[in-house]
């Protein structure tokens, strides 16, 4: 059955892909000026994953886009260091 949150989730996934194409990573800051809701959504996905409440299908979908939910991979650590400079 189609649910409204699927539409919202797909909207943010499309925007995350665009962000990644522009910036080369999925480390969207919570206060991202061009799309503050995107940063908040990414943060919420990580919180839900950390609480163990994210479905395996959703987790796999997000991680396939290189949005790492439960820790930073080496590539994201490097990107985070660069973005903080």
mmCIF file with all atom_site columns, C-alpha atoms in Angstrom:
data_model
loop_
_atom_site.group_PDB
_atom_site.id
_atom_site.type_symbol
_atom_site.label_atom_id
_atom_site.label_alt_id
_atom_site.label_comp_id
_atom_site.label_asym_id
_atom_site.label_entity_id
_atom_site.label_seq_id
_atom_site.pdbx_PDB_ins_code
_atom_site.Cartn_x
_atom_site.Cartn_y
_atom_site.Cartn_z
_atom_site.occupancy
_atom_site.B_iso_or_equiv
_atom_site.pdbx_formal_charge
_atom_site.auth_seq_id
_atom_site.auth_comp_id
_atom_site.auth_asym_id
_atom_site.auth_atom_id
_atom_site.pdbx_PDB_model_num
ATOM 1  C CA . UNK A 1 1  ? 0.000  0.000  0.000  1.00 0.00 ? 1  UNK A CA 1
ATOM 2  C CA . UNK A 1 2  ? 1.305  3.472  -0.889 1.00 0.00 ? 2  UNK A CA 1
ATOM 3  C CA . UNK A 1 3  ? 1.920  5.729  2.081  1.00 0.00 ? 3  UNK A CA 1
ATOM 4  C CA . UNK A 1 4  ? 2.455  9.490  2.274  1.00 0.00 ? 4  UNK A CA 1
ATOM 5  C CA . UNK A 1 5  ? 5.851  9.138  3.968  1.00 0.00 ? 5  UNK A CA 1
ATOM 6  C CA . UNK A 1 6  ? 7.055  7.250  0.865  1.00 0.00 ? 6  UNK A CA 1
ATOM 7  C CA . UNK A 1 7  ? 6.472  10.400 -1.193 1.00 0.00 ? 7  UNK A CA 1
ATOM 8  C CA . UNK A 1 8  ? 8.350  12.530 1.343  1.00 0.00 ? 8  UNK A CA 1
ATOM 9  C CA . UNK A 1 9  ? 11.166 10.012 1.525  1.00 0.00 ? 9  UNK A CA 1
ATOM 10 C CA . UNK A 1 10 ? 11.473 9.870  -2.271 1.00 0.00 ? 10 UNK A CA 1
ATOM 11 C CA . UNK A 1 11 ? 11.545 13.683 -2.417 1.00 0.00 ? 11 UNK A CA 1
ATOM 12 C CA . UNK A 1 12 ? 14.478 13.768 0.011  1.00 0.00 ? 12 UNK A CA 1
ATOM 13 C CA . UNK A 1 13 ? 16.278 10.916 -1.741 1.00 0.00 ? 13 UNK A CA 1
ATOM 14 C CA . UNK A 1 14 ? 16.109 12.837 -5.037 1.00 0.00 ? 14 UNK A CA 1
ATOM 15 C CA . UNK A 1 15 ? 17.463 15.927 -3.277 1.00 0.00 ? 15 UNK A CA 1
ATOM 16 C CA . UNK A 1 16 ? 20.186 13.871 -1.584 1.00 0.00 ? 16 UNK A CA 1
ATOM 17 C CA . UNK A 1 17 ? 21.307 12.536 -4.958 1.00 0.00 ? 17 UNK A CA 1
ATOM 18 C CA . UNK A 1 18 ? 21.468 16.112 -6.295 1.00 0.00 ? 18 UNK A CA 1
ATOM 19 C CA . UNK A 1 19 ? 23.439 17.211 -3.214 1.00 0.00 ? 19 UNK A CA 1
ATOM 20 C CA . UNK A 1 20 ? 25.874 14.321 -3.676 1.00 0.00 ? 20 UNK A CA 1
ATOM 21 C CA . UNK A 1 21 ? 26.347 15.149 -7.364 1.00 0.00 ? 21 UNK A CA 1
ATOM 22 C CA . UNK A 1 22 ? 27.189 18.741 -6.470 1.00 0.00 ? 22 UNK A CA 1
ATOM 23 C CA . UNK A 1 23 ? 29.331 18.118 -3.377 1.00 0.00 ? 23 UNK A CA 1
ATOM 24 C CA . UNK A 1 24 ? 30.665 14.589 -3.904 1.00 0.00 ? 24 UNK A CA 1
ATOM 25 C CA . UNK A 1 25 ? 29.336 13.266 -0.584 1.00 0.00 ? 25 UNK A CA 1
ATOM 26 C CA . UNK A 1 26 ? 26.191 12.873 1.535  1.00 0.00 ? 26 UNK A CA 1
ATOM 27 C CA . UNK A 1 27 ? 27.373 14.766 4.606  1.00 0.00 ? 27 UNK A CA 1
ATOM 28 C CA . UNK A 1 28 ? 24.544 17.279 4.466  1.00 0.00 ? 28 UNK A CA 1
ATOM 29 C CA . UNK A 1 29 ? 24.834 19.783 7.326  1.00 0.00 ? 29 UNK A CA 1
ATOM 30 C CA . UNK A 1 30 ? 21.686 20.251 9.386  1.00 0.00 ? 30 UNK A CA 1
ATOM 31 C CA . UNK A 1 31 ? 21.770 23.960 8.564  1.00 0.00 ? 31 UNK A CA 1
ATOM 32 C CA . UNK A 1 32 ? 22.359 23.505 4.827  1.00 0.00 ? 32 UNK A CA 1
ATOM 33 C CA . UNK A 1 33 ? 21.280 26.907 3.483  1.00 0.00 ? 33 UNK A CA 1
ATOM 34 C CA . UNK A 1 34 ? 20.069 25.685 0.079  1.00 0.00 ? 34 UNK A CA 1
ATOM 35 C CA . UNK A 1 35 ? 17.822 23.054 1.647  1.00 0.00 ? 35 UNK A CA 1
ATOM 36 C CA . UNK A 1 36 ? 17.661 23.096 5.445  1.00 0.00 ? 36 UNK A CA 1
ATOM 37 C CA . UNK A 1 37 ? 14.980 20.399 5.489  1.00 0.00 ? 37 UNK A CA 1
ATOM 38 C CA . UNK A 1 38 ? 17.354 18.028 3.664  1.00 0.00 ? 38 UNK A CA 1
ATOM 39 C CA . UNK A 1 39 ? 19.970 18.334 6.396  1.00 0.00 ? 39 UNK A CA 1
ATOM 40 C CA . UNK A 1 40 ? 17.318 17.771 9.047  1.00 0.00 ? 40 UNK A CA 1
ATOM 41 C CA . UNK A 1 41 ? 15.980 14.723 7.196  1.00 0.00 ? 41 UNK A CA 1
ATOM 42 C CA . UNK A 1 42 ? 19.468 13.180 6.900  1.00 0.00 ? 42 UNK A CA 1
ATOM 43 C CA . UNK A 1 43 ? 20.033 13.784 10.613 1.00 0.00 ? 43 UNK A CA 1
ATOM 44 C CA . UNK A 1 44 ? 16.704 12.143 11.442 1.00 0.00 ? 44 UNK A CA 1
ATOM 45 C CA . UNK A 1 45 ? 17.551 9.080  9.342  1.00 0.00 ? 45 UNK A CA 1
ATOM 46 C CA . UNK A 1 46 ? 20.748 8.668  11.337 1.00 0.00 ? 46 UNK A CA 1
ATOM 47 C CA . UNK A 1 47 ? 18.889 9.038  14.654 1.00 0.00 ? 47 UNK A CA 1
ATOM 48 C CA . UNK A 1 48 ? 16.278 6.481  13.649 1.00 0.00 ? 48 UNK A CA 1
ATOM 49 C CA . UNK A 1 49 ? 19.000 4.075  12.505 1.00 0.00 ? 49 UNK A CA 1
ATOM 50 C CA . UNK A 1 50 ? 20.945 4.537  15.742 1.00 0.00 ? 50 UNK A CA 1
ATOM 51 C CA . UNK A 1 51 ? 17.766 3.729  17.704 1.00 0.00 ? 51 UNK A CA 1
ATOM 52 C CA . UNK A 1 52 ? 17.431 0.513  15.659 1.00 0.00 ? 52 UNK A CA 1
ATOM 53 C CA . UNK A 1 53 ? 14.106 1.588  14.179 1.00 0.00 ? 53 UNK A CA 1
ATOM 54 C CA . UNK A 1 54 ? 15.079 1.850  10.524 1.00 0.00 ? 54 UNK A CA 1
ATOM 55 C CA . UNK A 1 55 ? 13.880 -0.999 8.314  1.00 0.00 ? 55 UNK A CA 1
ATOM 56 C CA . UNK A 1 56 ? 16.548 -3.082 6.602  1.00 0.00 ? 56 UNK A CA 1
ATOM 57 C CA . UNK A 1 57 ? 15.157 -2.092 3.198  1.00 0.00 ? 57 UNK A CA 1
ATOM 58 C CA . UNK A 1 58 ? 15.349 1.623  3.995  1.00 0.00 ? 58 UNK A CA 1
ATOM 59 C CA . UNK A 1 59 ? 18.829 1.258  5.479  1.00 0.00 ? 59 UNK A CA 1
ATOM 60 C CA . UNK A 1 60 ? 20.055 -0.572 2.371  1.00 0.00 ? 60 UNK A CA 1
ATOM 61 C CA . UNK A 1 61 ? 18.449 2.042  0.125  1.00 0.00 ? 61 UNK A CA 1
ATOM 62 C CA . UNK A 1 62 ? 20.156 4.922  1.931  1.00 0.00 ? 62 UNK A CA 1
ATOM 63 C CA . UNK A 1 63 ? 23.507 3.192  2.198  1.00 0.00 ? 63 UNK A CA 1
ATOM 64 C CA . UNK A 1 64 ? 23.399 2.350  -1.522 1.00 0.00 ? 64 UNK A CA 1
ATOM 65 C CA . UNK A 1 65 ? 23.430 6.132  -2.019 1.00 0.00 ? 65 UNK A CA 1
ATOM 66 C CA . UNK A 1 66 ? 26.484 6.266  0.286  1.00 0.00 ? 66 UNK A CA 1
ATOM 67 C CA . UNK A 1 67 ? 24.561 7.793  3.166  1.00 0.00 ? 67 UNK A CA 1
ATOM 68 C CA . UNK A 1 68 ? 26.246 5.962  6.004  1.00 0.00 ? 68 UNK A CA 1
ATOM 69 C CA . UNK A 1 69 ? 23.963 5.864  8.993  1.00 0.00 ? 69 UNK A CA 1
ATOM 70 C CA . UNK A 1 70 ? 25.840 4.320  11.898 1.00 0.00 ? 70 UNK A CA 1
ATOM 71 C CA . UNK A 1 71 ? 29.253 5.843  11.656 1.00 0.00 ? 71 UNK A CA 1
ATOM 72 C CA . UNK A 1 72 ? 31.546 7.415  9.198  1.00 0.00 ? 72 UNK A CA 1
ATOM 73 C CA . UNK A 1 73 ? 33.390 5.368  6.656  1.00 0.00 ? 73 UNK A CA 1
ATOM 74 C CA . UNK A 1 74 ? 36.966 6.438  5.923  1.00 0.00 ? 74 UNK A CA 1
ATOM 75 C CA . UNK A 1 75 ? 35.861 8.381  2.830  1.00 0.00 ? 75 UNK A CA 1
ATOM 76 C CA . UNK A 1 76 ? 33.322 10.395 4.832  1.00 0.00 ? 76 UNK A CA 1
ATOM 77 C CA . UNK A 1 77 ? 35.892 11.125 7.555  1.00 0.00 ? 77 UNK A CA 1
ATOM 78 C CA . UNK A 1 78 ? 38.185 12.581 4.897  1.00 0.00 ? 78 UNK A CA 1
ATOM 79 C CA . UNK A 1 79 ? 35.359 14.633 3.379  1.00 0.00 ? 79 UNK A CA 1
ATOM 80 C CA . UNK A 1 80 ? 34.268 15.887 6.784  1.00 0.00 ? 80 UNK A CA 1
ATOM 81 C CA . UNK A 1 81 ? 37.807 17.044 7.535  1.00 0.00 ? 81 UNK A CA 1
ATOM 82 C CA . UNK A 1 82 ? 37.925 18.928 4.233  1.00 0.00 ? 82 UNK A CA 1
ATOM 83 C CA . UNK A 1 83 ? 34.518 20.581 4.725  1.00 0.00 ? 83 UNK A CA 1
ATOM 84 C CA . UNK A 1 84 ? 35.519 21.839 8.181  1.00 0.00 ? 84 UNK A CA 1
ATOM 85 C CA . UNK A 1 85 ? 38.609 23.631 6.850  1.00 0.00 ? 85 UNK A CA 1
#
